Amino acid sequence: MNIEVCASPDLSGLFDLEGKVAVVVDILRATSCMTAGIAEGVSAIRPVSDLEVCRGLMSEDYVGAAERNGAKVDGFDIGNSPFSYMDPEMKGAKVAVTTTNGTVAIERSKSAERIIIGSFLNLSSVASYVRKLGLDVVIVCAGWKGRPNLEDTLFAGALAEKLAGNYESSCDSLLMAKVLWEKAKLDLSALVYKSAHVARLKRLNIGKDIELCMEIDRYGVVPEVNAEGEIVKAIF
Amino acid sequence: MNIEVCASPDLSGLFDLEGKVAVVVDILRATSCMTAGIAEGVSAIRPVSDLEVCRGLMSEDYVGAAERNGAKVDGFDIGNSPFSYMDPEMKGAKVAVTTTNGTVAIERSKSAERIIIGSFLNLSSVASYVRKLGLDVVIVCAGWKGRPNLEDTLFAGALAEKLAGNYESSCDSLLMAKVLWEKAKLDLSALVYKSAHVARLKRLNIGKDIELCMEIDRYGVVPEVNAEGEIVKAIF
């Protein structure tokens, strides 16, 4: 089986996703939120690109989650903090979510056979599920407004390490991700704290979020986009 | 001063090049060819995106250089080997060149204040010239058909190391390039030989080209795009 890395949603047109698994990753923080939410009992998450569509869904019993440029958007129930998704009151809830990068990456992965949600929080479970599906894999990094970023690339390297032996690749983005992960894995936060996105988030004072998003294998679930376009817990 | 890395020409729309220096890099092999050619006495190189435009220039006294997918295109004088540019018969010649990735990257950098040609062959000279210009820098990597590649990214890391102290950055692509270069620099070929592009070129049997393109500071020239759109030796 083959594995590739799409370093930015803006490059997704270069990848043929048909018949493949897209593993969408937006470590800080959309896919970490989705993982935490589904693990803690959120029943379904509907990713949408548009703020107004998201707002509309709030009148249909969805909790509205909206983030732009790292901050919660006024008028929505929650922003893009994993802790909001972990609130006991969210058990059983449905969430409609739009974010700067993560929901765009999911949208651009629509032609894939399967779309699953990856984060450090569920790294090993994603690897197990992907191995079980037995399809070619494209790791779709959300990046930041079209630019590749460090933390999503590191996740790609980490997942590639977990899949070694089962998957091969001639993709330079994957090769680079593996070298970076090899360098970073012993002290993930040390390198990630140098990233551009952490600098942006620091201004928003959410160090606790970042720390949580760096936790490896906190959860054993894999969120997956179902036929209705909602993210639910994959059964495997 | 600020420094950024555009990991692929397909992402160039995300970068504001106005008033900045674009350092275009296509290590394997377009910008290595240009560096070697200008250093060895080629008087001017006209980069064009289109094969037919390139062919037309051959009737105007240009040597025609054309490469697609790594191979020389039939009917042109030379392909994309630096050794062709180093031929003593090329002294004083003008070359019209079109390649799969490198000439595209130059084309996409047109809005920059200055466009200079970087390669490992002239790494230190590029750094000196950039420092002298004193403008913000965007390193534009040619990649492979829109995808980021290893060797161009490594060059970005190497140039960033040379410019350390004078330039700062909050660009994750640059941060990743620096970490990769730090890892690769003691044995550049070892890592580059794992890259997708080397695998492609190996099939074309041009190991000597690759070896040459990995040589650091073989030449002391900086090719630069002039007002007429031709690449000539920068005087500094």
CSV table of C-alpha atoms in Angstrom, one decimal:
chain,number,residue,atom,x,y,z
A,1,MET,CA,0.0,0.0,0.0
A,2,ASN,CA,1.0,3.6,-0.7
A,3,ILE,CA,1.1,6.6,1.6
A,4,GLU,CA,1.5,10.2,0.7
A,5,VAL,CA,1.3,13.6,2.4
A,6,CYS,CA,-0.6,16.6,1.1
A,7,ALA,CA,1.2,19.4,3.0
A,8,SER,CA,-1.6,21.9,2.5
A,9,PRO,CA,-5.3,21.9,1.4
A,10,ASP,CA,-4.2,24.2,-1.4
A,11,LEU,CA,-2.2,21.3,-2.9
A,12,SER,CA,-5.1,18.8,-2.7
A,13,GLY,CA,-5.8,19.1,-6.4
A,14,LEU,CA,-2.4,17.4,-7.1
A,15,PHE,CA,-3.6,14.2,-5.3
A,16,ASP,CA,-5.9,11.6,-6.6
A,17,LEU,CA,-8.0,10.6,-3.5
A,18,GLU,CA,-10.3,8.2,-5.3
A,19,GLY,CA,-10.4,4.8,-3.6
A,20,LYS,CA,-8.1,6.0,-0.8
A,21,VAL,CA,-8.3,7.0,2.8
A,22,ALA,CA,-7.8,10.7,3.6
A,23,VAL,CA,-6.5,11.2,7.1
A,24,VAL,CA,-7.3,14.8,7.8
A,25,VAL,CA,-5.1,16.5,10.4
A,26,ASP,CA,-5.3,19.9,12.0
A,27,ILE,CA,-3.5,19.4,15.3
A,28,LEU,CA,-4.0,23.0,16.5
A,29,ARG,CA,-6.8,22.5,17.0
A,30,ALA,CA,-9.7,21.4,14.8
A,31,THR,CA,-9.0,17.6,14.6
A,32,SER,CA,-7.8,17.5,18.2
A,33,CYS,CA,-11.2,19.0,19.2
A,34,MET,CA,-13.1,16.5,17.0
A,35,THR,CA,-11.1,13.6,18.5
A,36,ALA,CA,-11.7,14.7,22.1
A,37,GLY,CA,-15.3,15.5,21.4
A,38,ILE,CA,-16.2,12.1,19.9
A,39,ALA,CA,-14.2,10.3,22.6
A,40,GLU,CA,-16.0,12.2,25.4
A,41,GLY,CA,-19.4,11.5,24.0
A,42,VAL,CA,-20.4,14.1,21.4
A,43,SER,CA,-22.6,12.1,19.1
A,44,ALA,CA,-21.9,13.8,15.8
A,45,ILE,CA,-20.0,16.7,14.4
A,46,ARG,CA,-20.9,18.4,11.1
A,47,PRO,CA,-18.0,20.3,9.5
A,48,VAL,CA,-19.0,23.2,7.3
A,49,SER,CA,-16.8,25.8,5.5
A,50,ASP,CA,-19.2,28.7,5.8
A,51,LEU,CA,-19.9,30.7,9.0
A,52,GLU,CA,-23.5,31.4,8.0
A,53,VAL,CA,-24.3,27.8,7.3
A,54,CYS,CA,-22.9,27.0,10.7
A,55,ARG,CA,-25.0,29.6,12.3
A,56,GLY,CA,-28.1,28.3,10.6
A,57,LEU,CA,-27.5,24.8,12.0
A,58,MET,CA,-27.7,26.2,15.6
A,59,SER,CA,-31.5,26.5,15.0
A,60,GLU,CA,-31.6,22.8,14.2
A,61,ASP,CA,-30.3,21.7,17.6
A,62,TYR,CA,-26.6,21.8,16.8
A,63,VAL,CA,-24.2,23.3,19.2
A,64,GLY,CA,-22.4,26.0,17.1
A,65,ALA,CA,-18.6,26.0,17.1
A,66,ALA,CA,-16.9,28.7,15.1
A,67,GLU,CA,-13.3,29.9,14.9
A,68,ARG,CA,-11.5,32.3,12.7
A,69,ASN,CA,-7.9,33.3,13.1
A,70,GLY,CA,-7.6,31.3,16.3
A,71,ALA,CA,-10.4,33.1,18.1
A,72,LYS,CA,-14.1,32.1,18.8
A,73,VAL,CA,-16.5,34.0,16.6
A,74,ASP,CA,-19.1,36.1,18.3
A,75,GLY,CA,-22.6,34.7,18.5
A,76,PHE,CA,-21.5,31.0,18.5
A,77,ASP,CA,-21.8,28.6,21.5
A,78,ILE,CA,-18.1,27.6,21.5
A,79,GLY,CA,-14.8,28.2,19.7
A,80,ASN,CA,-12.0,25.8,18.9
A,81,SER,CA,-10.8,24.6,22.3
A,82,PRO,CA,-10.8,20.9,22.9
A,83,PHE,CA,-11.9,21.6,26.5
A,84,SER,CA,-15.2,22.9,25.2
A,85,TYR,CA,-15.8,19.6,23.4
A,86,MET,CA,-14.9,17.7,26.6
A,87,ASP,CA,-17.5,19.5,28.7
A,88,PRO,CA,-19.8,16.8,30.3
A,89,GLU,CA,-22.8,18.9,29.0
A,90,MET,CA,-21.7,18.0,25.5
A,91,LYS,CA,-22.4,14.3,25.9
A,92,GLY,CA,-24.9,13.2,23.3
A,93,ALA,CA,-24.8,16.7,21.6
A,94,LYS,CA,-24.4,17.3,17.9
A,95,VAL,CA,-22.0,20.1,16.9
A,96,ALA,CA,-21.8,22.2,13.7
A,97,VAL,CA,-18.2,23.4,13.3
A,98,THR,CA,-16.4,25.8,11.1
A,99,THR,CA,-12.7,26.7,11.5
A,100,THR,CA,-10.0,28.6,9.6
A,101,ASN,CA,-8.2,25.5,8.2
A,102,GLY,CA,-9.5,22.2,9.5
A,103,THR,CA,-13.0,22.2,8.0
A,104,VAL,CA,-11.5,23.4,4.7
A,105,ALA,CA,-9.2,20.4,4.7
A,106,ILE,CA,-12.1,18.0,5.2
A,107,GLU,CA,-14.1,19.7,2.4
A,108,ARG,CA,-11.1,19.3,0.0
A,109,SER,CA,-10.9,15.6,0.9
A,110,LYS,CA,-14.4,14.8,-0.3
A,111,SER,CA,-13.4,12.6,-3.2
A,112,ALA,CA,-11.7,10.1,-0.9
A,113,GLU,CA,-13.2,6.7,-0.2
A,114,ARG,CA,-13.0,7.3,3.5
A,115,ILE,CA,-12.2,10.5,5.5
A,116,ILE,CA,-10.9,10.0,9.0
A,117,ILE,CA,-9.9,12.4,11.6
A,118,GLY,CA,-6.3,12.2,12.9
A,119,SER,CA,-4.6,13.9,15.9
A,120,PHE,CA,-1.9,13.1,18.3
A,121,LEU,CA,-4.7,12.3,20.7
A,122,ASN,CA,-5.7,9.2,18.7
A,123,LEU,CA,-2.5,8.5,16.7
A,124,SER,CA,-2.3,4.7,17.4
A,125,SER,CA,-6.0,4.1,16.8
A,126,VAL,CA,-5.8,5.9,13.5
A,127,ALA,CA,-2.9,3.7,12.5
A,128,SER,CA,-4.8,0.5,13.5
A,129,TYR,CA,-7.9,1.6,11.6
A,130,VAL,CA,-6.0,2.6,8.5
A,131,ARG,CA,-4.1,-0.7,8.5
A,132,LYS,CA,-7.4,-2.5,8.9
A,133,LEU,CA,-9.0,-0.6,6.0
A,134,GLY,CA,-6.0,-1.7,3.8
A,135,LEU,CA,-6.4,1.2,1.3
A,136,ASP,CA,-3.8,3.7,0.0
A,137,VAL,CA,-3.5,6.7,2.4
A,138,VAL,CA,-3.2,10.4,1.8
A,139,ILE,CA,-2.5,12.4,5.0
A,140,VAL,CA,-4.2,15.8,4.3
A,141,CYS,CA,-2.6,18.5,6.5
A,142,ALA,CA,-4.8,21.5,7.2
A,143,GLY,CA,-1.8,23.9,7.5
A,144,TRP,CA,-2.5,27.6,8.1
A,145,LYS,CA,-4.4,29.5,5.4
A,146,GLY,CA,-2.9,27.4,2.7
A,147,ARG,CA,0.7,27.3,4.0
A,148,PRO,CA,2.2,24.0,5.4
A,149,ASN,CA,2.7,24.0,9.1
A,150,LEU,CA,4.9,22.2,11.5
A,151,GLU,CA,2.5,20.4,13.8
A,152,ASP,CA,0.4,18.8,11.1
A,153,THR,CA,3.6,17.7,9.3
A,154,LEU,CA,4.9,16.1,12.5
A,155,PHE,CA,1.7,14.1,12.8
A,156,ALA,CA,2.2,12.9,9.2
A,157,GLY,CA,5.7,11.7,10.2
A,158,ALA,CA,4.3,10.0,13.4
A,159,LEU,CA,1.6,8.2,11.5
A,160,ALA,CA,4.1,7.1,8.8
A,161,GLU,CA,6.3,5.6,11.6
A,162,LYS,CA,3.3,3.7,13.0
A,163,LEU,CA,2.5,2.3,9.5
A,164,ALA,CA,6.0,1.4,8.6
A,165,GLY,CA,6.3,-2.1,7.1
A,166,ASN,CA,2.7,-2.0,5.8
A,167,TYR,CA,3.1,1.0,3.6
A,168,GLU,CA,5.6,2.4,1.1
A,169,SER,CA,6.1,5.8,-0.4
A,170,SER,CA,7.9,7.8,-2.9
A,171,CYS,CA,6.5,11.1,-1.6
A,172,ASP,CA,9.1,13.7,-0.5
A,173,SER,CA,6.6,15.5,1.8
A,174,LEU,CA,6.3,12.2,3.7
A,175,LEU,CA,10.1,11.7,3.7
A,176,MET,CA,10.5,15.1,5.2
A,177,ALA,CA,7.8,14.5,7.7
A,178,LYS,CA,9.5,11.3,8.9
A,179,VAL,CA,12.8,13.1,9.4
A,180,LEU,CA,11.1,15.9,11.3
A,181,TRP,CA,9.2,13.5,13.5
A,182,GLU,CA,12.4,11.5,14.2
A,183,LYS,CA,13.9,14.7,15.4
A,184,ALA,CA,10.9,15.9,17.4
A,185,LYS,CA,9.4,12.9,18.9
A,186,LEU,CA,11.5,12.7,22.1
A,187,ASP,CA,10.4,16.2,23.0
A,188,LEU,CA,7.4,17.1,20.8
A,189,SER,CA,6.5,20.3,22.6
A,190,ALA,CA,10.0,21.8,22.4
A,191,LEU,CA,9.9,21.9,18.6
A,192,VAL,CA,6.2,22.7,18.3
A,193,TYR,CA,6.6,25.7,20.7
A,194,LYS,CA,8.8,27.3,18.0
A,195,SER,CA,6.1,27.0,15.4
A,196,ALA,CA,4.3,30.0,13.8
A,197,HIS,CA,0.9,28.8,15.0
A,198,VAL,CA,1.9,28.5,18.6
A,199,ALA,CA,3.1,32.1,18.4
A,200,ARG,CA,-0.3,33.0,17.1
A,201,LEU,CA,-2.1,31.0,19.7
A,202,LYS,CA,0.0,32.3,22.6
A,203,ARG,CA,-1.4,35.7,22.0
A,204,LEU,CA,-4.8,34.1,22.6
A,205,ASN,CA,-3.6,32.7,25.9
A,206,ILE,CA,-4.4,29.1,25.3
A,207,GLY,CA,-1.3,27.2,26.4
A,208,LYS,CA,-3.5,24.6,28.0
A,209,ASP,CA,-5.1,23.7,24.7
A,210,ILE,CA,-1.7,23.3,23.0
A,211,GLU,CA,-0.4,21.1,25.8
A,212,LEU,CA,-3.5,18.8,25.5
A,213,CYS,CA,-3.2,18.7,21.7
A,214,MET,CA,0.4,17.3,22.0
A,215,GLU,CA,-0.7,14.4,24.2
A,216,ILE,CA,-0.2,11.1,22.3
A,217,ASP,CA,-2.9,8.4,22.5
A,218,ARG,CA,-5.1,10.0,25.1
A,219,TYR,CA,-8.0,8.5,23.3
A,220,GLY,CA,-8.8,5.2,21.5
A,221,VAL,CA,-11.4,6.4,19.1
A,222,VAL,CA,-11.3,7.3,15.4
A,223,PRO,CA,-13.8,9.9,14.2
A,224,GLU,CA,-14.9,9.3,10.6
A,225,VAL,CA,-17.0,11.2,8.1
A,226,ASN,CA,-20.1,9.2,7.4
A,227,ALA,CA,-22.4,9.1,4.3
A,228,GLU,CA,-24.3,12.1,5.6
A,229,GLY,CA,-21.1,14.2,5.9
A,230,GLU,CA,-21.1,14.0,9.7
A,231,ILE,CA,-18.2,13.0,11.8
A,232,VAL,CA,-19.1,10.0,14.1
A,233,LYS,CA,-17.2,7.3,15.9
A,234,ALA,CA,-15.9,4.7,13.6
A,235,ILE,CA,-16.7,1.1,14.6
A,236,PHE,CA,-13.9,-1.3,14.1
B,1,MET,CA,14.6,41.6,7.7
B,2,ASN,CA,12.2,38.7,7.1
B,3,ILE,CA,12.7,35.4,5.4
B,4,GLU,CA,10.0,32.9,4.2
B,5,VAL,CA,9.9,29.7,2.2
B,6,CYS,CA,7.3,29.1,-0.5
B,7,ALA,CA,7.5,25.3,-0.6
B,8,SER,CA,5.9,25.0,-4.1
B,9,PRO,CA,5.2,27.3,-7.0
B,10,ASP,CA,1.5,26.3,-6.5
B,11,LEU,CA,1.6,28.2,-3.2
B,12,SER,CA,3.1,31.3,-4.6
B,13,GLY,CA,-0.2,33.1,-4.5
B,14,LEU,CA,0.0,33.1,-0.7
B,15,PHE,CA,3.1,35.2,-0.7
B,16,ASP,CA,3.4,38.9,-1.3
B,17,LEU,CA,6.6,39.2,-3.2
B,18,GLU,CA,6.4,43.0,-3.8
B,19,GLY,CA,9.6,44.8,-2.8
B,20,LYS,CA,11.2,41.5,-1.9
B,21,VAL,CA,14.0,39.2,-3.2
B,22,ALA,CA,12.8,35.9,-4.6
B,23,VAL,CA,15.5,33.3,-4.5
B,24,VAL,CA,14.3,30.6,-6.9
B,25,VAL,CA,15.7,27.1,-6.4
B,26,ASP,CA,15.4,24.0,-8.4
B,27,ILE,CA,18.4,22.0,-7.3
B,28,LEU,CA,17.7,19.0,-9.6
B,29,ARG,CA,18.5,20.6,-11.9
B,30,ALA,CA,17.3,23.8,-13.5
B,31,THR,CA,18.9,26.4,-11.1
B,32,SER,CA,22.1,24.3,-10.8
B,33,CYS,CA,22.3,24.4,-14.6
B,34,MET,CA,21.8,28.1,-14.6
B,35,THR,CA,24.4,28.7,-11.9
B,36,ALA,CA,27.0,26.4,-13.7
B,37,GLY,CA,26.2,28.0,-17.1
B,38,ILE,CA,26.6,31.6,-15.9
B,39,ALA,CA,29.7,30.7,-14.0
B,40,GLU,CA,31.3,29.0,-17.0
B,41,GLY,CA,30.6,31.8,-19.4
B,42,VAL,CA,27.1,31.5,-20.8
B,43,SER,CA,26.2,35.2,-21.4
B,44,ALA,CA,22.5,35.1,-20.8
B,45,ILE,CA,19.7,32.5,-20.2
B,46,ARG,CA,16.1,33.2,-21.1
B,47,PRO,CA,13.6,31.1,-19.0
B,48,VAL,CA,10.3,30.4,-20.8
B,49,SER,CA,7.4,28.3,-19.7
B,50,ASP,CA,6.3,27.2,-23.1
B,51,LEU,CA,8.1,24.6,-25.3
B,52,GLU,CA,7.1,26.3,-28.6
B,53,VAL,CA,8.3,29.7,-27.4
B,54,CYS,CA,11.6,28.0,-26.5
B,55,ARG,CA,11.8,26.4,-30.0
B,56,GLY,CA,11.1,29.7,-31.7
B,57,LEU,CA,14.0,31.4,-29.9
B,58,MET,CA,16.4,28.8,-31.5
B,59,SER,CA,16.0,30.7,-34.8
B,60,GLU,CA,17.1,33.8,-33.0
B,61,ASP,CA,20.5,32.6,-32.1
B,62,TYR,CA,19.6,31.0,-28.7
B,63,VAL,CA,20.8,27.6,-27.8
B,64,GLY,CA,17.6,25.7,-27.1
B,65,ALA,CA,17.4,23.8,-23.8
B,66,ALA,CA,14.3,21.8,-23.0
B,67,GLU,CA,13.4,19.2,-20.4
B,68,ARG,CA,10.1,17.5,-19.5
B,69,ASN,CA,9.8,14.8,-16.9
B,70,GLY,CA,13.6,14.8,-16.4
B,71,ALA,CA,14.4,14.0,-20.1
B,72,LYS,CA,15.7,16.2,-23.0
B,73,VAL,CA,12.9,17.0,-25.4
B,74,ASP,CA,13.5,15.9,-29.0
B,75,GLY,CA,14.5,18.6,-31.4
B,76,PHE,CA,16.3,20.9,-28.8
B,77,ASP,CA,20.1,21.4,-28.6
B,78,ILE,CA,20.4,20.4,-25.0
B,79,GLY,CA,18.4,19.1,-22.0
B,80,ASN,CA,18.7,19.8,-18.3
B,81,SER,CA,22.2,18.6,-17.5
B,82,PRO,CA,24.6,21.1,-15.9
B,83,PHE,CA,27.4,19.5,-17.9
B,84,SER,CA,25.8,20.7,-21.1
B,85,TYR,CA,25.9,24.2,-19.7
B,86,MET,CA,29.6,23.8,-18.8
B,87,ASP,CA,30.7,22.8,-22.3
B,88,PRO,CA,33.5,25.2,-23.4
B,89,GLU,CA,31.5,25.7,-26.6
B,90,MET,CA,28.8,27.5,-24.6
B,91,LYS,CA,31.0,30.4,-23.6
B,92,GLY,CA,29.4,33.6,-24.7
B,93,ALA,CA,26.2,31.7,-25.9
B,94,LYS,CA,22.7,32.7,-25.1
B,95,VAL,CA,20.4,29.9,-23.9
B,96,ALA,CA,16.6,29.7,-24.1
B,97,VAL,CA,15.4,27.2,-21.5
B,98,THR,CA,12.2,25.5,-20.5
B,99,THR,CA,11.9,22.9,-17.7
B,100,THR,CA,9.2,21.0,-15.9
B,101,ASN,CA,9.5,23.0,-12.6
B,102,GLY,CA,12.3,25.5,-12.5
B,103,THR,CA,11.1,27.9,-15.2
B,104,VAL,CA,7.6,27.8,-13.8
B,105,ALA,CA,9.0,28.9,-10.4
B,106,ILE,CA,10.8,31.8,-12.0
B,107,GLU,CA,7.6,32.8,-13.9
B,108,ARG,CA,5.6,32.8,-10.6
B,109,SER,CA,8.1,35.0,-8.9
B,110,LYS,CA,7.7,37.9,-11.4
B,111,SER,CA,6.2,40.3,-8.9
B,112,ALA,CA,9.3,40.3,-6.8
B,113,GLU,CA,11.7,43.3,-6.7
B,114,ARG,CA,14.6,41.0,-7.6
B,115,ILE,CA,14.7,37.4,-8.8
B,116,ILE,CA,17.9,35.6,-8.1
B,117,ILE,CA,18.9,32.0,-8.9
B,118,GLY,CA,20.1,29.8,-6.0
B,119,SER,CA,21.6,26.3,-5.9
B,120,PHE,CA,24.1,24.5,-3.6
B,121,LEU,CA,26.7,25.4,-6.3
B,122,ASN,CA,26.5,29.1,-5.3
B,123,LEU,CA,25.0,29.0,-1.8
B,124,SER,CA,27.5,31.3,0.0
B,125,SER,CA,27.4,33.9,-2.9
B,126,VAL,CA,23.6,34.0,-2.9
B,127,ALA,CA,23.7,34.6,0.9
B,128,SER,CA,26.3,37.4,0.5
B,129,TYR,CA,24.3,39.0,-2.3
B,130,VAL,CA,21.0,38.7,-0.4
B,131,ARG,CA,22.5,40.3,2.7
B,132,LYS,CA,23.9,43.1,0.5
B,133,LEU,CA,20.5,43.8,-1.1
B,134,GLY,CA,19.0,44.1,2.4
B,135,LEU,CA,15.4,43.3,1.4
B,136,ASP,CA,13.0,40.7,2.8
B,137,VAL,CA,13.5,37.3,1.2
B,138,VAL,CA,11.2,34.6,-0.1
B,139,ILE,CA,12.8,31.4,-1.1
B,140,VAL,CA,10.7,30.0,-3.9
B,141,CYS,CA,11.1,26.2,-4.2
B,142,ALA,CA,10.4,24.7,-7.6
B,143,GLY,CA,9.4,21.3,-6.2
B,144,TRP,CA,8.0,18.7,-8.6
B,145,LYS,CA,4.9,19.4,-10.5
B,146,GLY,CA,3.5,21.5,-7.7
B,147,ARG,CA,4.6,19.2,-4.8
B,148,PRO,CA,7.2,20.2,-2.4
B,149,ASN,CA,10.5,18.3,-2.7
B,150,LEU,CA,13.4,17.5,-0.4
B,151,GLU,CA,16.4,19.0,-2.2
B,152,ASP,CA,14.9,22.4,-2.7
B,153,THR,CA,13.7,22.5,0.9
B,154,LEU,CA,17.2,21.6,2.1
B,155,PHE,CA,18.6,24.5,0.1
B,156,ALA,CA,16.1,26.8,1.9
B,157,GLY,CA,17.4,25.5,5.2
B,158,ALA,CA,21.0,26.0,4.1
B,159,LEU,CA,20.4,29.5,3.0
B,160,ALA,CA,18.5,30.3,6.2
B,161,GLU,CA,21.5,29.1,8.2
B,162,LYS,CA,23.8,31.4,6.2
B,163,LEU,CA,21.5,34.3,6.8
B,164,ALA,CA,21.0,33.7,10.5
B,165,GLY,CA,21.5,36.8,12.6
B,166,ASN,CA,20.5,39.1,9.8
B,167,TYR,CA,17.0,37.7,9.1
B,168,GLU,CA,14.1,36.5,11.3
B,169,SER,CA,11.1,34.4,10.4
B,170,SER,CA,7.8,33.1,11.7
B,171,CYS,CA,7.4,30.8,8.7
B,172,ASP,CA,6.9,27.1,9.5
B,173,SER,CA,8.2,26.0,6.1
B,174,LEU,CA,11.4,27.8,7.0
B,175,LEU,CA,11.5,26.2,10.5
B,176,MET,CA,11.1,22.8,9.0
B,177,ALA,CA,13.7,23.4,6.3
B,178,LYS,CA,16.2,24.5,9.0
B,179,VAL,CA,15.6,21.3,11.0
B,180,LEU,CA,16.0,19.2,7.9
B,181,TRP,CA,19.2,20.9,6.8
B,182,GLU,CA,20.6,20.5,10.3
B,183,LYS,CA,20.0,16.8,9.9
B,184,ALA,CA,21.2,16.5,6.3
B,185,LYS,CA,24.2,18.8,6.1
B,186,LEU,CA,26.9,16.5,7.3
B,187,ASP,CA,26.0,14.0,4.6
B,188,LEU,CA,23.8,15.8,2.1
B,189,SER,CA,23.9,13.1,-0.6
B,190,ALA,CA,22.8,10.4,1.9
B,191,LEU,CA,19.4,12.0,2.5
B,192,VAL,CA,18.9,13.3,-1.0
B,193,TYR,CA,19.5,9.9,-2.5
B,194,LYS,CA,16.3,8.9,-0.7
B,195,SER,CA,14.2,11.5,-2.4
B,196,ALA,CA,11.5,10.9,-5.0
B,197,HIS,CA,13.3,13.0,-7.6
B,198,VAL,CA,16.5,11.1,-7.4
B,199,ALA,CA,14.5,7.9,-7.9
B,200,ARG,CA,13.1,9.5,-11.1
B,201,LEU,CA,16.5,10.7,-12.3
B,202,LYS,CA,18.2,7.4,-11.6
B,203,ARG,CA,16.0,5.8,-14.2
B,204,LEU,CA,17.5,8.4,-16.6
B,205,ASN,CA,21.0,7.4,-15.6
B,206,ILE,CA,22.3,10.8,-14.6
B,207,GLY,CA,24.1,10.1,-11.3
B,208,LYS,CA,26.9,12.4,-12.3
B,209,ASP,CA,24.5,15.3,-12.6
B,210,ILE,CA,23.1,14.7,-9.1
B,211,GLU,CA,26.6,14.5,-7.6
B,212,LEU,CA,27.5,17.8,-9.2
B,213,CYS,CA,24.3,19.5,-8.0
B,214,MET,CA,25.1,18.6,-4.4
B,215,GLU,CA,28.5,20.4,-4.5
B,216,ILE,CA,28.4,23.3,-2.2
B,217,ASP,CA,30.0,26.6,-3.3
B,218,ARG,CA,31.7,25.3,-6.5
B,219,TYR,CA,31.0,28.7,-8.0
B,220,GLY,CA,31.1,32.3,-6.8
B,221,VAL,CA,28.5,33.8,-9.1
B,222,VAL,CA,24.8,34.8,-8.6
B,223,PRO,CA,22.6,34.6,-11.7
B,224,GLU,CA,19.9,37.3,-11.6
B,225,VAL,CA,16.9,38.0,-13.8
B,226,ASN,CA,17.4,41.4,-15.5
B,227,ALA,CA,14.9,43.9,-16.7
B,228,GLU,CA,14.6,42.1,-20.0
B,229,GLY,CA,13.7,38.9,-18.3
B,230,GLU,CA,17.0,37.3,-19.0
B,231,ILE,CA,19.3,35.6,-16.4
B,232,VAL,CA,22.7,37.2,-16.3
B,233,LYS,CA,25.6,37.4,-13.8
B,234,ALA,CA,24.8,39.9,-11.0
B,235,ILE,CA,27.5,42.4,-10.4
B,236,PHE,CA,28.1,43.0,-6.7
